[in-house]
Amino acid sequence: MNGLKLNLGCGEKRFPGYINVDKYGSPDIKHDLESFPWPWETNSVSEIVLIHVLEHLGKDVEIYFGIFKEMYRICNHGAKIKIIVPHFRHEFFYDDPTHVRVVTPLGLQLFSQRLNKLWVEQGAANSPLGLYLDINFELKQTVIKPSEDWFRIHPDKNVDVRLLQQESNIYNNLIEQYDMSLEVIKNSNEEAGGKV
Ligand SMILES: C[S@@+](CC[C@H](N)C(=O)[O-])C[C@H]1O[C@@H](n2cnc3c(N)ncnc32)[C@H](O)[C@@H]1O
């Protein structure tokens, strides 16, 4: 797919073939991602990566929404967005005072208009943020990375993901990070079916 590829909050990890963006250092483009509008044309981007960045952004929820509205504006239909964040119950999340926002798979699914409509029909209490903000993202994949503590208790490399999720509802430090992939939906006739 044609379009720009952005590595937002790149830090020192600059990727070839991407426009590497950060507020600090010497990236390709220096920009504060909490300041709008972002310096890219509408429908000009086919891929965005945010690797250990989103948890640093949008302490104010309107700013957080602004980031998703800008990603939606600059991306073309079908664009891919990769988001890696520390799990909110892992010390990697809560030990860093610059981590200001919890990001979870369900939190990203609130931006899916397909699910929003389903929840409205069902009378579910989930906020239909995709409809409210006029944005539409489908969560296509979530990869859960178990922590060293998990492997100390369960050394088997074939991870029982269901057990991991159940235990993680009770204990801290079992999941290290979420690696989530969003797809941008601009043509709702072609709305891709994501999993609930
Ligand atoms: C934990 S580092 C991750 C860096 C890199 N993505 C990596 O994986 O190594 C978070 C990055 O987000 C950048 N960042 C934080 N707030 C930002 C903002 N408002 N605008 C742009 N970049 C920001 C920081 O400067 C830092 O480089």
Short mmCIF file of C-alpha atoms and ligand atoms in Angstrom, two decimals:
data_model
loop_
_atom_site.label_atom_id
_atom_site.label_comp_id
_atom_site.label_asym_id
_atom_site.label_seq_id
_atom_site.Cartn_x
_atom_site.Cartn_y
_atom_site.Cartn_z
CA MET A 1 0.00 0.00 0.00
CA ASN A 2 1.28 3.48 -0.87
CA GLY A 3 1.83 5.98 1.89
CA LEU A 4 4.27 7.26 4.46
CA LYS A 5 5.53 5.09 7.29
CA LEU A 6 5.92 6.84 10.67
CA ASN A 7 7.91 5.70 13.71
CA LEU A 8 6.40 7.97 16.37
CA GLY A 9 8.34 8.54 19.60
CA CYS A 10 11.33 6.85 17.96
CA GLY A 11 13.87 7.76 20.65
CA GLU A 12 17.25 6.40 19.54
CA LYS A 13 15.62 3.53 17.55
CA ARG A 14 15.38 5.01 14.07
CA PHE A 15 14.01 2.66 11.41
CA PRO A 16 15.14 2.86 7.77
CA GLY A 17 12.25 3.60 5.37
CA TYR A 18 10.26 5.33 8.14
CA ILE A 19 9.93 9.00 9.11
CA ASN A 20 11.33 8.90 12.65
CA VAL A 21 9.61 11.40 14.94
CA ASP A 22 10.28 12.48 18.52
CA LYS A 23 9.93 15.49 20.79
CA TYR A 24 13.60 15.19 21.82
CA GLY A 25 16.96 14.29 20.26
CA SER A 26 17.74 14.38 16.53
CA PRO A 27 14.92 12.53 14.78
CA ASP A 28 13.95 13.11 11.10
CA ILE A 29 11.10 15.33 12.35
CA LYS A 30 11.01 16.91 15.79
CA HIS A 31 7.39 17.20 16.90
CA ASP A 32 5.45 17.10 20.17
CA LEU A 33 2.78 14.45 19.51
CA GLU A 34 0.51 16.15 22.07
CA SER A 35 0.44 19.25 19.87
CA PHE A 36 -2.09 19.38 17.01
CA PRO A 37 -2.41 19.36 14.06
CA TRP A 38 0.33 16.86 13.21
CA PRO A 39 2.51 17.85 10.23
CA TRP A 40 1.20 15.28 7.72
CA GLU A 41 -1.49 15.49 5.04
CA THR A 42 -4.87 13.79 5.42
CA ASN A 43 -4.84 10.19 4.01
CA SER A 44 -1.05 10.26 3.45
CA VAL A 45 0.11 7.50 5.85
CA SER A 46 -0.05 3.69 5.45
CA GLU A 47 1.77 2.59 8.60
CA ILE A 48 2.45 3.94 12.10
CA VAL A 49 4.49 2.32 14.85
CA LEU A 50 4.35 3.48 18.49
CA ILE A 51 6.76 1.33 20.45
CA HIS A 52 6.65 2.05 24.18
CA VAL A 53 5.30 5.54 23.48
CA LEU A 54 1.51 5.69 23.86
CA GLU A 55 1.69 5.13 27.63
CA HIS A 56 3.67 8.42 27.81
CA LEU A 57 0.99 10.44 25.97
CA GLY A 58 -2.46 11.83 26.69
CA LYS A 59 -2.64 12.21 30.47
CA ASP A 60 -5.48 14.59 29.64
CA VAL A 61 -8.11 12.42 27.95
CA GLU A 62 -8.91 15.10 25.35
CA ILE A 63 -5.23 15.01 24.29
CA TYR A 64 -5.39 11.19 24.16
CA PHE A 65 -8.47 11.44 21.93
CA GLY A 66 -6.68 14.10 19.84
CA ILE A 67 -3.85 11.62 19.16
CA PHE A 68 -6.32 9.01 17.87
CA LYS A 69 -8.18 11.66 15.84
CA GLU A 70 -4.90 12.77 14.22
CA MET A 71 -3.85 9.15 13.50
CA TYR A 72 -7.25 8.62 11.89
CA ARG A 73 -7.01 11.79 9.81
CA ILE A 74 -3.51 11.22 8.40
CA CYS A 75 -3.93 7.47 7.70
CA ASN A 76 -5.44 6.03 4.58
CA HIS A 77 -8.07 3.26 4.57
CA GLY A 78 -6.46 -0.03 5.60
CA ALA A 79 -3.41 1.61 7.20
CA LYS A 80 -1.74 -0.43 9.94
CA ILE A 81 -0.88 0.88 13.41
CA LYS A 82 1.39 -1.15 15.68
CA ILE A 83 1.23 -0.28 19.39
CA ILE A 84 3.50 -1.86 22.00
CA VAL A 85 2.91 -0.87 25.65
CA PRO A 86 3.90 -2.29 29.04
CA HIS A 87 1.12 -4.20 30.81
CA PHE A 88 -0.51 -1.95 33.42
CA ARG A 89 0.03 -4.54 36.19
CA HIS A 90 3.74 -4.93 35.49
CA GLU A 91 6.35 -2.90 37.38
CA PHE A 92 7.72 -1.73 34.00
CA PHE A 93 4.50 0.32 33.79
CA TYR A 94 4.07 1.66 37.30
CA ASP A 95 7.75 2.33 38.13
CA ASP A 96 8.07 5.07 35.47
CA PRO A 97 6.53 8.44 36.48
CA THR A 98 6.34 9.48 32.80
CA HIS A 99 3.83 6.66 32.17
CA VAL A 100 0.55 8.55 32.34
CA ARG A 101 -1.94 6.41 30.40
CA VAL A 102 -3.04 2.77 30.63
CA VAL A 103 -3.53 1.24 27.16
CA THR A 104 -5.32 -2.12 26.87
CA PRO A 105 -6.88 -4.18 24.06
CA LEU A 106 -10.42 -3.35 25.26
CA GLY A 107 -9.46 0.31 25.57
CA LEU A 108 -8.49 0.28 21.86
CA GLN A 109 -11.66 -1.62 20.90
CA LEU A 110 -13.70 1.34 22.18
CA PHE A 111 -12.55 3.04 18.94
CA SER A 112 -14.23 0.37 16.74
CA GLN A 113 -17.50 1.63 15.25
CA ARG A 114 -18.46 -2.00 14.41
CA LEU A 115 -18.26 -2.94 18.10
CA ASN A 116 -19.76 0.39 19.19
CA LYS A 117 -22.92 -0.32 17.14
CA LEU A 118 -23.10 -3.86 18.53
CA TRP A 119 -22.77 -2.61 22.11
CA VAL A 120 -25.42 0.08 21.56
CA GLU A 121 -27.81 -2.63 20.20
CA GLN A 122 -27.06 -4.85 23.21
CA GLY A 123 -27.44 -1.99 25.69
CA ALA A 124 -23.85 -2.53 26.89
CA ALA A 125 -22.27 0.17 29.03
CA ASN A 126 -18.99 0.44 27.02
CA SER A 127 -18.42 4.01 25.77
CA PRO A 128 -18.93 4.04 21.97
CA LEU A 129 -15.91 6.31 21.44
CA GLY A 130 -15.49 5.52 17.74
CA LEU A 131 -18.99 6.89 17.08
CA TYR A 132 -18.57 9.87 19.44
CA LEU A 133 -15.19 10.91 17.96
CA ASP A 134 -16.01 9.95 14.35
CA ILE A 135 -13.01 7.63 14.10
CA ASN A 136 -12.88 3.90 13.33
CA PHE A 137 -10.12 1.41 14.13
CA GLU A 138 -10.29 -2.39 14.24
CA LEU A 139 -8.04 -4.27 16.64
CA LYS A 140 -6.70 -7.05 14.40
CA GLN A 141 -4.21 -8.77 16.71
CA THR A 142 -2.98 -8.76 20.32
CA VAL A 143 0.19 -10.58 21.29
CA ILE A 144 0.74 -10.99 25.03
CA LYS A 145 4.36 -11.27 26.20
CA PRO A 146 4.73 -13.25 29.44
CA SER A 147 7.22 -11.91 31.98
CA GLU A 148 10.33 -13.56 33.43
CA ASP A 149 8.33 -14.12 36.64
CA TRP A 150 5.73 -16.10 34.67
CA PHE A 151 8.41 -18.32 33.13
CA ARG A 152 9.99 -18.86 36.55
CA ILE A 153 6.68 -20.38 37.71
CA HIS A 154 5.77 -21.97 34.35
CA PRO A 155 9.02 -22.84 32.53
CA ASP A 156 7.14 -24.53 29.64
CA LYS A 157 7.78 -22.45 26.51
CA ASN A 158 4.29 -23.37 25.21
CA VAL A 159 2.43 -20.70 27.16
CA ASP A 160 -1.15 -21.41 28.28
CA VAL A 161 -2.41 -17.93 27.36
CA ARG A 162 -5.82 -18.48 28.98
CA LEU A 163 -4.20 -19.39 32.31
CA LEU A 164 -1.80 -16.45 31.95
CA GLN A 165 -4.72 -14.04 31.50
CA GLN A 166 -6.65 -15.56 34.42
CA GLU A 167 -3.64 -15.40 36.76
CA SER A 168 -2.82 -11.90 35.60
CA ASN A 169 -6.26 -10.77 36.81
CA ILE A 170 -5.09 -11.69 40.32
CA TYR A 171 -1.29 -11.22 40.44
CA ASN A 172 1.08 -8.47 39.27
CA ASN A 173 4.13 -8.82 37.00
CA LEU A 174 2.95 -11.82 34.95
CA ILE A 175 2.41 -10.07 31.60
CA GLU A 176 5.26 -7.82 30.50
CA GLN A 177 3.70 -6.13 27.49
CA TYR A 178 0.91 -5.99 24.91
CA ASP A 179 1.79 -5.85 21.20
CA MET A 180 -1.40 -4.72 19.41
CA SER A 181 -2.19 -4.13 15.73
CA LEU A 182 -4.92 -1.76 14.61
CA GLU A 183 -6.34 -1.29 11.13
CA VAL A 184 -7.80 2.05 10.02
CA ILE A 185 -11.33 1.75 8.60
CA LYS A 186 -12.42 4.67 6.42
CA ASN A 187 -14.68 2.82 4.00
CA SER A 188 -17.25 1.26 6.33
CA ASN A 189 -18.75 -0.83 3.44
CA GLU A 190 -15.53 -2.84 3.56
CA GLU A 191 -15.50 -2.92 7.35
CA ALA A 192 -13.16 -5.75 8.32
CA GLY A 193 -14.45 -8.12 10.99
CA GLY A 194 -12.22 -7.96 14.07
CA LYS A 195 -12.60 -10.21 17.07
CA VAL A 196 -14.41 -9.03 20.18
C1 LIG B 1 10.33 4.73 26.22
S1 LIG B 1 10.88 5.75 24.91
C2 LIG B 1 10.70 4.62 23.53
C3 LIG B 1 11.61 4.98 22.39
C4 LIG B 1 11.60 4.02 21.21
N1 LIG B 1 10.29 3.95 20.58
C5 LIG B 1 12.07 2.64 21.62
O1 LIG B 1 11.33 1.68 21.46
O2 LIG B 1 13.21 2.54 22.09
C6 LIG B 1 9.54 6.90 24.70
C7 LIG B 1 9.82 7.94 23.63
O3 LIG B 1 8.66 8.75 23.47
C8 LIG B 1 9.08 10.09 23.28
N2 LIG B 1 7.99 11.01 23.64
C9 LIG B 1 7.43 11.15 24.87
N3 LIG B 1 6.49 12.11 24.84
C10 LIG B 1 6.48 12.59 23.56
C11 LIG B 1 5.74 13.60 22.90
N4 LIG B 1 4.82 14.33 23.55
N5 LIG B 1 5.97 13.82 21.59
C12 LIG B 1 6.90 13.09 20.92
N6 LIG B 1 7.64 12.13 21.49
C13 LIG B 1 7.44 11.88 22.80
C14 LIG B 1 10.27 10.21 24.21
O4 LIG B 1 11.08 11.32 23.87
C15 LIG B 1 10.96 8.87 24.01
O5 LIG B 1 11.91 8.91 22.98
#
